[in-house]
PDB file of C-alpha atoms in Angstrom:
ATOM      1  CA  MET A   1     103.290  31.838 -23.906  1.00 49.00           C
ATOM      2  CA  SER A   2     101.509  33.896 -26.049  1.00 48.00           C
ATOM      3  CA  SER A   3     100.873  32.356 -29.500  1.00 53.00           C
ATOM      4  CA  ARG A   4     102.679  34.103 -31.538  1.00 52.00           C
ATOM      5  CA  THR A   5     105.457  33.099 -29.882  1.00 47.00           C
ATOM      6  CA  ARG A   6     105.533  29.243 -29.881  1.00 53.00           C
ATOM      7  CA  GLN A   7     104.951  29.915 -33.815  1.00 55.00           C
ATOM      8  CA  ARG A   8     108.246  32.534 -34.265  1.00 53.00           C
ATOM      9  CA  MET A   9     110.264  28.812 -32.138  1.00 69.00           C
ATOM     10  CA  ALA A  10     107.596  26.387 -34.323  1.00 80.00           C
ATOM     11  CA  GLY A  11     110.711  25.353 -36.639  1.00 93.00           C
ATOM     12  CA  PRO A  12     111.311  23.879 -40.402  1.00 98.00           C
ATOM     13  CA  VAL A  13     107.311  21.535 -41.157  1.00 98.00           C
ATOM     14  CA  LEU A  14     108.122  17.651 -43.561  1.00 98.00           C
ATOM     15  CA  VAL A  15     104.373  17.446 -45.050  1.00 98.00           C
ATOM     16  CA  THR A  16     104.039  13.605 -46.637  1.00 98.00           C
ATOM     17  CA  GLY A  17     101.891  12.927 -48.859  1.00 96.00           C
ATOM     18  CA  ALA A  18     101.177  16.565 -50.575  1.00 97.00           C
ATOM     19  CA  SER A  19      99.250  15.890 -54.022  1.00 95.00           C
ATOM     20  CA  GLY A  20      95.856  16.019 -52.827  1.00 93.00           C
ATOM     21  CA  GLY A  21      93.151  16.567 -50.192  1.00 92.00           C
ATOM     22  CA  LEU A  22      94.325  16.423 -46.889  1.00 95.00           C
ATOM     23  CA  GLY A  23      98.319  16.967 -47.311  1.00 96.00           C
ATOM     24  CA  LEU A  24      97.682  19.734 -49.500  1.00 97.00           C
ATOM     25  CA  GLU A  25      95.711  21.351 -48.405  1.00 97.00           C
ATOM     26  CA  THR A  26      97.378  21.361 -44.750  1.00 98.00           C
ATOM     27  CA  ALA A  27     101.327  22.073 -46.687  1.00 98.00           C
ATOM     28  CA  LEU A  28      99.422  24.525 -48.471  1.00 98.00           C
ATOM     29  CA  TYR A  29      97.500  26.229 -44.599  1.00 98.00           C
ATOM     30  CA  LEU A  30     101.365  25.671 -42.892  1.00 98.00           C
ATOM     31  CA  ALA A  31     102.753  27.926 -44.939  1.00 98.00           C
ATOM     32  CA  GLU A  32     100.485  30.780 -45.251  1.00 97.00           C
ATOM     33  CA  GLN A  33     100.505  30.309 -41.227  1.00 97.00           C
ATOM     34  CA  GLY A  34     103.756  31.147 -41.927  1.00 97.00           C
ATOM     35  CA  LEU A  35     106.039  27.683 -41.611  1.00 97.00           C
ATOM     36  CA  PRO A  36     108.703  26.658 -43.168  1.00 97.00           C
ATOM     37  CA  VAL A  37     107.539  23.770 -45.540  1.00 98.00           C
ATOM     38  CA  HIS A  38     108.763  20.454 -47.140  1.00 98.00           C
ATOM     39  CA  ALA A  39     105.888  19.597 -48.718  1.00 98.00           C
ATOM     40  CA  THR A  40     106.052  15.427 -50.570  1.00 98.00           C
ATOM     41  CA  VAL A  41     104.601  13.962 -53.440  1.00 97.00           C
ATOM     42  CA  ARG A  42     105.326  10.136 -54.434  1.00 96.00           C
ATOM     43  CA  ASP A  43     104.729  10.698 -57.955  1.00 94.00           C
ATOM     44  CA  ASP A  44     107.256  13.395 -59.556  1.00 92.00           C
ATOM     45  CA  ALA A  45     104.151  14.866 -62.128  1.00 93.00           C
ATOM     46  CA  THR A  46     102.674  15.565 -59.155  1.00 95.00           C
ATOM     47  CA  ARG A  47     104.946  18.590 -58.598  1.00 96.00           C
ATOM     48  CA  GLN A  48     103.747  21.467 -60.035  1.00 96.00           C
ATOM     49  CA  ASP A  49     100.303  20.835 -59.481  1.00 96.00           C
ATOM     50  CA  VAL A  50     100.861  20.972 -55.456  1.00 97.00           C
ATOM     51  CA  LEU A  51     103.768  24.219 -57.400  1.00 97.00           C
ATOM     52  CA  ARG A  52     100.270  25.041 -58.650  1.00 97.00           C
ATOM     53  CA  ALA A  53      97.366  24.718 -55.569  1.00 97.00           C
ATOM     54  CA  ALA A  54     100.698  27.076 -53.659  1.00 98.00           C
ATOM     55  CA  ALA A  55     100.985  29.713 -56.416  1.00 97.00           C
ATOM     56  CA  GLU A  56      97.578  30.336 -56.366  1.00 97.00           C
ATOM     57  CA  ARG A  57      96.999  30.769 -52.337  1.00 97.00           C
ATOM     58  CA  ASN A  58     100.214  33.523 -52.417  1.00 97.00           C
ATOM     59  CA  VAL A  59     102.647  30.393 -50.326  1.00 97.00           C
ATOM     60  CA  GLY A  60     105.959  29.241 -50.428  1.00 96.00           C
ATOM     61  CA  LEU A  61     106.778  25.933 -50.321  1.00 97.00           C
ATOM     62  CA  ARG A  62     109.623  23.394 -51.256  1.00 97.00           C
ATOM     63  CA  VAL A  63     108.457  19.733 -53.551  1.00 98.00           C
ATOM     64  CA  LEU A  64     109.968  17.553 -52.792  1.00 98.00           C
ATOM     65  CA  ARG A  65     109.627  13.429 -54.128  1.00 98.00           C
ATOM     66  CA  LEU A  66     108.777  10.612 -51.441  1.00 98.00           C
ATOM     67  CA  ASP A  67     107.543   7.013 -51.248  1.00 98.00           C
ATOM     68  CA  LEU A  68     106.427   5.535 -49.023  1.00 98.00           C
ATOM     69  CA  THR A  69     107.418   2.287 -49.709  1.00 97.00           C
ATOM     70  CA  ASP A  70     111.378   2.798 -50.965  1.00 98.00           C
ATOM     71  CA  PRO A  71     113.405   3.593 -48.630  1.00 97.00           C
ATOM     72  CA  ALA A  72     116.011   5.334 -50.636  1.00 98.00           C
ATOM     73  CA  SER A  73     113.297   8.344 -51.805  1.00 98.00           C
ATOM     74  CA  ILE A  74     112.392   8.633 -47.851  1.00 98.00           C
ATOM     75  CA  ASP A  75     116.100   8.758 -47.015  1.00 98.00           C
ATOM     76  CA  GLN A  76     117.459  11.083 -49.554  1.00 98.00           C
ATOM     77  CA  ALA A  77     113.237  13.984 -49.140  1.00 98.00           C
ATOM     78  CA  VAL A  78     115.584  13.780 -45.439  1.00 98.00           C
ATOM     79  CA  ARG A  79     118.551  14.760 -45.881  1.00 98.00           C
ATOM     80  CA  THR A  80     117.736  17.194 -48.764  1.00 98.00           C
ATOM     81  CA  MET A  81     115.222  19.253 -46.252  1.00 98.00           C
ATOM     82  CA  VAL A  82     117.744  19.021 -43.296  1.00 98.00           C
ATOM     83  CA  GLU A  83     120.511  20.407 -46.218  1.00 97.00           C
ATOM     84  CA  GLU A  84     118.407  23.294 -46.739  1.00 97.00           C
ATOM     85  CA  ALA A  85     116.056  24.307 -43.788  1.00 97.00           C
ATOM     86  CA  GLY A  86     119.488  23.631 -41.607  1.00 96.00           C
ATOM     87  CA  GLY A  87     116.968  20.114 -39.344  1.00 97.00           C
ATOM     88  CA  ILE A  88     113.411  19.122 -39.311  1.00 98.00           C
ATOM     89  CA  TYR A  89     110.774  20.506 -36.325  1.00 98.00           C
ATOM     90  CA  ALA A  90     108.059  18.351 -37.017  1.00 98.00           C
ATOM     91  CA  LEU A  91     106.554  15.889 -39.558  1.00 98.00           C
ATOM     92  CA  VAL A  92     103.082  15.083 -40.456  1.00 98.00           C
ATOM     93  CA  ASN A  93     102.918  11.911 -40.944  1.00 98.00           C
ATOM     94  CA  ASN A  94     100.129  12.211 -43.628  1.00 97.00           C
ATOM     95  CA  GLY A  95     100.763   9.551 -46.737  1.00 96.00           C
ATOM     96  CA  GLY A  96      99.635   6.856 -47.267  1.00 95.00           C
ATOM     97  CA  VAL A  97      96.942   4.709 -49.902  1.00 94.00           C
ATOM     98  CA  GLY A  98      93.090   3.850 -48.969  1.00 93.00           C
ATOM     99  CA  LEU A  99      91.540  -0.033 -49.059  1.00 95.00           C
ATOM    100  CA  ARG A 100      88.079  -1.082 -49.280  1.00 94.00           C
ATOM    101  CA  GLY A 101      86.073  -3.549 -49.704  1.00 96.00           C
ATOM    102  CA  CYS A 102      84.618  -6.728 -46.906  1.00 96.00           C
ATOM    103  CA  LEU A 103      88.241  -9.053 -45.528  1.00 97.00           C
ATOM    104  CA  GLU A 104      87.214 -12.296 -47.361  1.00 97.00           C
ATOM    105  CA  ASP A 105      87.433 -10.110 -50.493  1.00 97.00           C
ATOM    106  CA  LEU A 106      90.688  -8.437 -50.546  1.00 97.00           C
ATOM    107  CA  SER A 107      94.109  -9.851 -52.143  1.00 98.00           C
ATOM    108  CA  ASP A 108      96.400 -10.613 -49.558  1.00 98.00           C
ATOM    109  CA  ARG A 109      98.634  -8.183 -52.134  1.00 97.00           C
ATOM    110  CA  GLU A 110      96.624  -4.878 -51.756  1.00 97.00           C
ATOM    111  CA  VAL A 111      96.179  -5.844 -47.845  1.00 98.00           C
ATOM    112  CA  ARG A 112     100.432  -6.136 -48.080  1.00 98.00           C
ATOM    113  CA  HIS A 113     100.954  -2.845 -49.992  1.00 97.00           C
ATOM    114  CA  LEU A 114      98.200  -0.760 -48.082  1.00 97.00           C
ATOM    115  CA  PHE A 115      99.881  -1.951 -44.359  1.00 98.00           C
ATOM    116  CA  GLU A 116     103.132  -1.225 -46.029  1.00 98.00           C
ATOM    117  CA  THR A 117     102.172   2.112 -47.197  1.00 97.00           C
ATOM    118  CA  ASN A 118     100.356   3.087 -44.843  1.00 97.00           C
ATOM    119  CA  VAL A 119     101.998   1.155 -41.448  1.00 98.00           C
ATOM    120  CA  LEU A 120     105.773   0.842 -42.559  1.00 98.00           C
ATOM    121  CA  GLY A 121     106.069   2.791 -44.710  1.00 98.00           C
ATOM    122  CA  THR A 122     104.414   5.763 -41.558  1.00 98.00           C
ATOM    123  CA  LEU A 123     106.985   4.174 -39.128  1.00 98.00           C
ATOM    124  CA  ALA A 124     110.353   4.197 -41.944  1.00 98.00           C
ATOM    125  CA  VAL A 125     109.797   8.171 -42.807  1.00 98.00           C
ATOM    126  CA  THR A 126     109.982   9.056 -38.837  1.00 98.00           C
ATOM    127  CA  ARG A 127     112.485   6.757 -37.621  1.00 98.00           C
ATOM    128  CA  ALA A 128     114.215   8.845 -40.368  1.00 98.00           C
ATOM    129  CA  VAL A 129     113.469  13.098 -38.361  1.00 98.00           C
ATOM    130  CA  LEU A 130     113.988  11.064 -34.883  1.00 98.00           C
ATOM    131  CA  PRO A 131     117.602  11.234 -34.745  1.00 98.00           C
ATOM    132  CA  HIS A 132     117.439  15.677 -36.533  1.00 98.00           C
ATOM    133  CA  MET A 133     114.194  15.443 -33.537  1.00 98.00           C
ATOM    134  CA  ARG A 134     116.561  14.807 -31.053  1.00 98.00           C
ATOM    135  CA  LEU A 135     119.924  16.030 -31.363  1.00 97.00           C
ATOM    136  CA  ALA A 136     118.073  19.347 -31.415  1.00 97.00           C
ATOM    137  CA  GLY A 137     115.665  18.646 -28.413  1.00 97.00           C
ATOM    138  CA  ARG A 138     112.387  19.341 -29.736  1.00 97.00           C
ATOM    139  CA  GLY A 139     109.836  18.219 -32.157  1.00 98.00           C
ATOM    140  CA  ARG A 140     107.000  17.533 -33.167  1.00 98.00           C
ATOM    141  CA  VAL A 141     105.087  14.574 -34.524  1.00 98.00           C
ATOM    142  CA  VAL A 142     101.530  14.743 -35.918  1.00 98.00           C
ATOM    143  CA  THR A 143     100.489  11.612 -37.370  1.00 98.00           C
ATOM    144  CA  ILE A 144      96.861  11.689 -39.481  1.00 97.00           C
ATOM    145  CA  SER A 145      95.590   8.611 -37.849  1.00 96.00           C
ATOM    146  CA  SER A 146      91.525   8.156 -38.780  1.00 94.00           C
ATOM    147  CA  VAL A 147      88.274   7.959 -36.303  1.00 92.00           C
ATOM    148  CA  GLY A 148      88.845   4.219 -37.976  1.00 93.00           C
ATOM    149  CA  GLY A 149      91.661   3.814 -36.014  1.00 95.00           C
ATOM    150  CA  ARG A 150      89.378   4.031 -32.971  1.00 94.00           C
ATOM    151  CA  ILE A 151      86.546   2.395 -34.473  1.00 93.00           C
ATOM    152  CA  SER A 152      85.960   0.013 -37.287  1.00 92.00           C
ATOM    153  CA  SER A 153      83.200  -0.516 -40.145  1.00 89.00           C
ATOM    154  CA  PHE A 154      81.919  -2.478 -41.688  1.00 92.00           C
ATOM    155  CA  GLY A 155      84.149  -3.119 -45.620  1.00 94.00           C
ATOM    156  CA  VAL A 156      87.092  -1.265 -44.238  1.00 94.00           C
ATOM    157  CA  GLY A 157      88.342  -3.681 -41.772  1.00 96.00           C
ATOM    158  CA  ALA A 158      91.715  -3.975 -43.061  1.00 97.00           C
ATOM    159  CA  TYR A 159      91.596   0.160 -43.819  1.00 96.00           C
ATOM    160  CA  CYS A 160      91.114  -0.276 -40.209  1.00 96.00           C
ATOM    161  CA  ALA A 161      94.069  -2.835 -38.977  1.00 98.00           C
ATOM    162  CA  SER A 162      96.071   0.098 -40.721  1.00 98.00           C
ATOM    163  CA  LYS A 163      94.716   3.445 -38.757  1.00 97.00           C
ATOM    164  CA  PHE A 164      94.538   1.143 -35.152  1.00 97.00           C
ATOM    165  CA  ALA A 165      98.005   0.436 -35.715  1.00 98.00           C
ATOM    166  CA  GLN A 166      99.011   4.150 -35.534  1.00 98.00           C
ATOM    167  CA  GLU A 167      96.650   4.762 -33.233  1.00 98.00           C
ATOM    168  CA  GLY A 168      99.256   2.570 -31.288  1.00 98.00           C
ATOM    169  CA  LEU A 169     102.418   3.390 -32.324  1.00 98.00           C
ATOM    170  CA  GLY A 170     101.276   6.912 -31.672  1.00 98.00           C
ATOM    171  CA  GLU A 171     100.859   6.061 -29.027  1.00 98.00           C
ATOM    172  CA  ALA A 172     103.659   4.375 -27.922  1.00 98.00           C
ATOM    173  CA  LEU A 173     106.342   7.332 -29.287  1.00 98.00           C
ATOM    174  CA  ALA A 174     104.609   9.946 -27.445  1.00 98.00           C
ATOM    175  CA  LEU A 175     106.292   7.912 -23.672  1.00 98.00           C
ATOM    176  CA  GLU A 176     109.957   7.254 -26.004  1.00 98.00           C
ATOM    177  CA  VAL A 177     110.191  10.337 -26.602  1.00 98.00           C
ATOM    178  CA  ALA A 178     108.944  12.821 -24.505  1.00 98.00           C
ATOM    179  CA  PRO A 179     112.241  12.580 -22.328  1.00 98.00           C
ATOM    180  CA  PHE A 180     114.052  14.119 -25.340  1.00 98.00           C
ATOM    181  CA  GLY A 181     111.260  17.198 -25.575  1.00 97.00           C
ATOM    182  CA  ILE A 182     109.504  15.705 -28.495  1.00 98.00           C
ATOM    183  CA  ARG A 183     106.374  14.859 -28.736  1.00 98.00           C
ATOM    184  CA  SER A 184     103.352  12.681 -30.886  1.00 98.00           C
ATOM    185  CA  VAL A 185     100.018  13.694 -31.325  1.00 98.00           C
ATOM    186  CA  LEU A 186      97.698  11.514 -33.916  1.00 98.00           C
ATOM    187  CA  ILE A 187      95.379  13.523 -35.365  1.00 98.00           C
ATOM    188  CA  GLU A 188      91.698  11.101 -36.040  1.00 96.00           C
ATOM    189  CA  PRO A 189      89.931  13.087 -38.484  1.00 93.00           C
ATOM    190  CA  GLY A 190      86.083  12.075 -39.976  1.00 87.00           C
ATOM    191  CA  ILE A 191      84.870  11.487 -42.923  1.00 82.00           C
ATOM    192  CA  ILE A 192      85.641  15.065 -44.808  1.00 83.00           C
ATOM    193  CA  LYS A 193      84.711  14.922 -48.892  1.00 74.00           C
ATOM    194  CA  THR A 194      88.333  15.005 -50.051  1.00 72.00           C
ATOM    195  CA  THR A 195      89.703  13.134 -53.513  1.00 65.00           C
ATOM    196  CA  ARG A 196      89.707   9.337 -51.502  1.00 64.00           C
ATOM    197  CA  TRP A 197      86.334   9.524 -52.702  1.00 62.00           C
ATOM    198  CA  THR A 198      87.168  10.302 -56.518  1.00 61.00           C
ATOM    199  CA  THR A 199      90.091   9.562 -58.199  1.00 65.00           C
ATOM    200  CA  ASN A 200      91.854   7.401 -55.104  1.00 70.00           C
ATOM    201  CA  ARG A 201      88.926   5.404 -53.826  1.00 73.00           C
ATOM    202  CA  GLY A 202      91.042   2.659 -53.706  1.00 86.00           C
ATOM    203  CA  ILE A 203      88.271  -0.202 -53.646  1.00 92.00           C
ATOM    204  CA  ALA A 204      89.549  -4.418 -54.243  1.00 94.00           C
ATOM    205  CA  ALA A 205      89.476  -5.794 -56.858  1.00 95.00           C
ATOM    206  CA  GLY A 206      87.551  -8.204 -55.028  1.00 95.00           C
ATOM    207  CA  ALA A 207      84.778  -6.190 -53.994  1.00 94.00           C
ATOM    208  CA  LEU A 208      83.799  -5.299 -56.920  1.00 93.00           C
ATOM    209  CA  ASP A 209      83.312  -8.814 -58.167  1.00 96.00           C
ATOM    210  CA  PRO A 210      79.955  -9.627 -59.077  1.00 94.00           C
ATOM    211  CA  GLY A 211      80.193 -13.393 -57.152  1.00 95.00           C
ATOM    212  CA  SER A 212      80.818 -11.154 -53.903  1.00 95.00           C
ATOM    213  CA  PRO A 213      78.767 -12.617 -51.267  1.00 94.00           C
ATOM    214  CA  TYR A 214      79.054  -9.306 -50.021  1.00 94.00           C
ATOM    215  CA  ARG A 215      78.924  -7.188 -52.822  1.00 94.00           C
ATOM    216  CA  GLU A 216      75.117  -6.142 -52.301  1.00 92.00           C
ATOM    217  CA  MET A 217      75.985  -5.308 -49.344  1.00 91.00           C
ATOM    218  CA  PHE A 218      79.015  -3.755 -50.194  1.00 92.00           C
ATOM    219  CA  ASP A 219      77.061  -1.517 -52.616  1.00 91.00           C
ATOM    220  CA  ALA A 220      74.960  -0.687 -50.209  1.00 89.00           C
ATOM    221  CA  ALA A 221      77.562   0.062 -47.862  1.00 88.00           C
ATOM    222  CA  GLU A 222      79.312   2.494 -50.779  1.00 87.00           C
ATOM    223  CA  GLU A 223      75.732   4.447 -50.457  1.00 86.00           C
ATOM    224  CA  VAL A 224      75.758   5.356 -47.449  1.00 82.00           C
ATOM    225  CA  ALA A 225      78.770   6.239 -46.850  1.00 81.00           C
ATOM    226  CA  ASP A 226      78.000   8.641 -50.141  1.00 82.00           C
ATOM    227  CA  ARG A 227      75.862   9.598 -48.686  1.00 83.00           C
ATOM    228  CA  ILE A 228      77.569  10.576 -44.958  1.00 78.00           C
ATOM    229  CA  VAL A 229      80.610  12.140 -46.752  1.00 78.00           C
ATOM    230  CA  ASP A 230      77.568  14.333 -49.997  1.00 78.00           C
ATOM    231  CA  ARG A 231      76.782  15.965 -46.061  1.00 79.00           C
ATOM    232  CA  SER A 232      79.538  16.529 -44.492  1.00 75.00           C
ATOM    233  CA  ARG A 233      79.823  20.102 -43.440  1.00 81.00           C
ATOM    234  CA  THR A 234      83.991  19.085 -42.008  1.00 81.00           C
ATOM    235  CA  ARG A 235      86.696  20.073 -44.393  1.00 91.00           C
ATOM    236  CA  PRO A 236      90.277  19.681 -44.855  1.00 93.00           C
ATOM    237  CA  VAL A 237      91.575  22.714 -43.503  1.00 96.00           C
ATOM    238  CA  ASP A 238      89.648  21.629 -39.915  1.00 95.00           C
ATOM    239  CA  VAL A 239      91.544  18.955 -39.806  1.00 96.00           C
ATOM    240  CA  ALA A 240      94.478  21.380 -41.115  1.00 97.00           C
ATOM    241  CA  LYS A 241      94.424  23.663 -38.356  1.00 98.00           C
ATOM    242  CA  ALA A 242      95.025  20.737 -35.460  1.00 97.00           C
ATOM    243  CA  VAL A 243      97.534  19.533 -37.367  1.00 98.00           C
ATOM    244  CA  HIS A 244      99.083  23.880 -36.774  1.00 98.00           C
ATOM    245  CA  ARG A 245      97.955  23.489 -32.981  1.00 98.00           C
ATOM    246  CA  ALA A 246      99.273  20.118 -32.898  1.00 98.00           C
ATOM    247  CA  ILE A 247     102.495  21.774 -33.424  1.00 98.00           C
ATOM    248  CA  THR A 248     102.461  25.033 -31.881  1.00 97.00           C
ATOM    249  CA  ALA A 249     100.760  24.371 -28.712  1.00 97.00           C
ATOM    250  CA  GLU A 250     103.215  24.204 -25.687  1.00 95.00           C
ATOM    251  CA  TYR A 251     101.734  21.344 -24.434  1.00 95.00           C
ATOM    252  CA  PRO A 252      99.704  19.605 -27.542  1.00 97.00           C
ATOM    253  CA  ARG A 253      97.564  16.981 -27.061  1.00 96.00           C
ATOM    254  CA  MET A 254      98.704  13.288 -27.194  1.00 97.00           C
ATOM    255  CA  ARG A 255      95.653  12.664 -29.880  1.00 96.00           C
ATOM    256  CA  TYR A 256      92.562  15.495 -31.025  1.00 97.00           C
ATOM    257  CA  VAL A 257      89.568  14.283 -32.964  1.00 95.00           C
ATOM    258  CA  VAL A 258      88.523  16.613 -35.625  1.00 94.00           C
ATOM    259  CA  GLY A 259      84.676  17.206 -36.755  1.00 86.00           C
ATOM    260  CA  ARG A 260      81.530  16.571 -33.751  1.00 85.00           C
ATOM    261  CA  PRO A 261      80.007  14.059 -35.381  1.00 83.00           C
ATOM    262  CA  ALA A 262      84.059  11.987 -35.059  1.00 87.00           C
ATOM    263  CA  SER A 263      83.812  13.654 -31.089  1.00 88.00           C
ATOM    264  CA  VAL A 264      80.314  12.586 -31.067  1.00 89.00           C
ATOM    265  CA  VAL A 265      80.792   8.441 -31.743  1.00 87.00           C
ATOM    266  CA  ILE A 266      84.788   8.775 -29.254  1.00 91.00           C
ATOM    267  CA  ARG A 267      82.414   9.325 -26.791  1.00 91.00           C
ATOM    268  CA  MET A 268      80.108   6.785 -26.704  1.00 90.00           C
ATOM    269  CA  ARG A 269      83.032   3.896 -27.217  1.00 87.00           C
ATOM    270  CA  ARG A 270      83.920   6.219 -24.180  1.00 88.00           C
ATOM    271  CA  PHE A 271      81.559   6.493 -21.719  1.00 90.00           C
ATOM    272  CA  LEU A 272      78.763   3.244 -23.027  1.00 90.00           C
ATOM    273  CA  PRO A 273      78.910   0.136 -21.753  1.00 93.00           C
ATOM    274  CA  GLU A 274      80.456  -2.307 -25.065  1.00 91.00           C
ATOM    275  CA  PRO A 275      76.830  -4.532 -24.756  1.00 92.00           C
ATOM    276  CA  ILE A 276      74.604  -1.161 -25.209  1.00 92.00           C
ATOM    277  CA  PHE A 277      77.029   0.979 -27.759  1.00 88.00           C
ATOM    278  CA  GLU A 278      76.568  -2.116 -30.126  1.00 88.00           C
ATOM    279  CA  ARG A 279      73.318  -2.375 -30.224  1.00 89.00           C
ATOM    280  CA  VAL A 280      73.396   1.581 -30.668  1.00 87.00           C
ATOM    281  CA  TYR A 281      75.800   2.409 -33.288  1.00 82.00           C
ATOM    282  CA  PHE A 282      75.973  -1.048 -35.228  1.00 85.00           C
ATOM    283  CA  GLY A 283      72.832  -2.609 -34.653  1.00 83.00           C
ATOM    284  CA  PRO A 284      70.365  -0.722 -37.098  1.00 79.00           C
ATOM    285  CA  PHE A 285      72.975  -0.349 -39.644  1.00 77.00           C
ATOM    286  CA  LEU A 286      73.575  -4.147 -39.853  1.00 84.00           C
ATOM    287  CA  ARG A 287      70.058  -4.676 -40.362  1.00 83.00           C
ATOM    288  CA  ARG A 288      70.364  -3.239 -43.573  1.00 78.00           C
ATOM    289  CA  LEU A 289      72.998  -4.249 -44.593  1.00 82.00           C
ATOM    290  CA  ARG A 290      70.853  -7.703 -43.832  1.00 84.00           C
ATOM    291  CA  GLN A 291      66.814  -6.261 -46.368  1.00 83.00           C
ATOM    292  CA  ALA A 292      70.178  -4.490 -48.200  1.00 80.00           C
ATOM    293  CA  ARG A 293      71.757  -8.656 -48.971  1.00 79.00           C
ATOM    294  CA  THR A 294      68.140 -10.459 -48.835  1.00 79.00           C
ATOM    295  CA  GLY A 295      67.221  -8.338 -51.377  1.00 71.00           C
ATOM    296  CA  ALA A 296      63.988  -6.544 -48.859  1.00 47.00           C
ATOM    297  CA  ALA A 297      64.479  -2.417 -49.095  1.00 42.00           C
ATOM    298  CA  THR A 298      66.606  -0.267 -50.696  1.00 45.00           C
ATOM    299  CA  PRO A 299      70.120   0.535 -49.700  1.00 42.00           C
ATOM    300  CA  PRO A 300      70.295   1.787 -46.127  1.00 41.00           C
ATOM    301  CA  ALA A 301      69.671   5.503 -45.517  1.00 42.00           C
ATOM    302  CA  ALA A 302      72.098   7.396 -43.884  1.00 41.00           C
ATOM    303  CA  GLY A 303      72.060   7.278 -39.858  1.00 40.00           C
ATOM    304  CA  PRO A 304      69.851  10.056 -38.352  1.00 35.00           C
ATOM    305  CA  GLN A 305      70.451  12.701 -41.141  1.00 32.00           C
ATOM    306  CA  THR A 306      67.344  10.370 -42.394  1.00 29.00           C
ATOM    307  CA  GLY A 307      65.902   9.733 -39.266  1.00 31.00           C
ATOM    308  CA  SER A 308      67.686   6.931 -37.932  1.00 30.00           C
ATOM    309  CA  ALA A 309      68.040   5.891 -33.907  1.00 31.00           C
ATOM    310  CA  ALA A 310      71.245   6.544 -34.132  1.00 35.00           C
ATOM    311  CA  PRO A 311      74.642   7.050 -36.313  1.00 39.00           C
ATOM    312  CA  PRO A 312      75.783   4.251 -38.630  1.00 42.00           C
ATOM    313  CA  PRO A 313      78.944   3.051 -38.597  1.00 43.00           C
ATOM    314  CA  ALA A 314      82.249   5.537 -38.825  1.00 42.00           C
ATOM    315  CA  ASP A 315      83.596   4.970 -42.374  1.00 42.00           C
ATOM    316  CA  PRO A 316      87.073   5.865 -42.087  1.00 38.00           C
ATOM    317  CA  ARG A 317      86.855   6.569 -45.469  1.00 37.00           C
ATOM    318  CA  THR A 318      88.193   9.567 -45.183  1.00 36.00           C
ATOM    319  CA  GLY A 319      91.049  11.797 -47.337  1.00 35.00           C
ATOM    320  CA  THR A 320      92.972  10.914 -44.100  1.00 37.00           C
ATOM    321  CA  ARG A 321      95.234   9.980 -45.862  1.00 39.00           C
ATOM    322  CA  GLY A 322      93.757   9.787 -43.604  1.00 38.00           C
ATOM    323  CA  GLY A 323      95.723   9.757 -43.949  1.00 40.00           C
ATOM    324  CA  GLY A 324      95.807  10.730 -47.456  1.00 40.00           C
ATOM    325  CA  ALA A 325      97.994   9.578 -50.524  1.00 37.00           C
TER     326      ALA A 325
END
């Protein structure tokens, strides 16, 4: 079957978290490929921004409100899309929030909101669309996870935990829905420069407390992350293209890793013995953090880009909506 034929066989797509970052680029790119797209935003105030971006790219799409923490808005968005488009062929689970800070500095409220959005919200939207896919006998559930869903890192433990949870849900879902002709696919981007690094940075209040025992190390790690982001060659459109492949491929893979650095570190984790991986991958970064804590050195530089023998730990703090917000 040709790619053009598979494209024609694909149907309406629902993209969550499309107000900016990866979600917006994915919605626009899919629309450019001729797919009917319903893009969702958490805040109605951003609706015009999405429509303006669509007009600039000369594409049409429908914008709906959907808040991952509001079950009524999820049901309404799905119902509206089914009424307007006649069904849902693909769901792109991109919506989500970030949370940065060492675990001891996180409040219960911050962690609860993170999981209610990234995990329970993703699960709620997925459950809402599955009956329509089962009725049609086909469909794709594509979840934007992160390399942080495979390898955790300093200062983003809770965020990585939410991505690990998405990985587990997506993998189990792949087995549960395959008999109905539905595929579950995970997209795992590396570091990508989006609004997740500016307006949606999501730093925990406790991480900024001067009295935190982790403050110097966290600041150093943030500087490392910023340097890596500035040098990242992976772009939001790379994620959008992976989503398009997941939606249109006759036999999509369960996972698509986006970005060469992310692919390298995942392979390292897979093939190196665990003690060697920990020593090679985490060791240099941990030494730099200890130096930052004691003030014995300037904040750590960014891994191999500055001549280090090994890359710094994977930093999943991306527009991932990771998933994106």
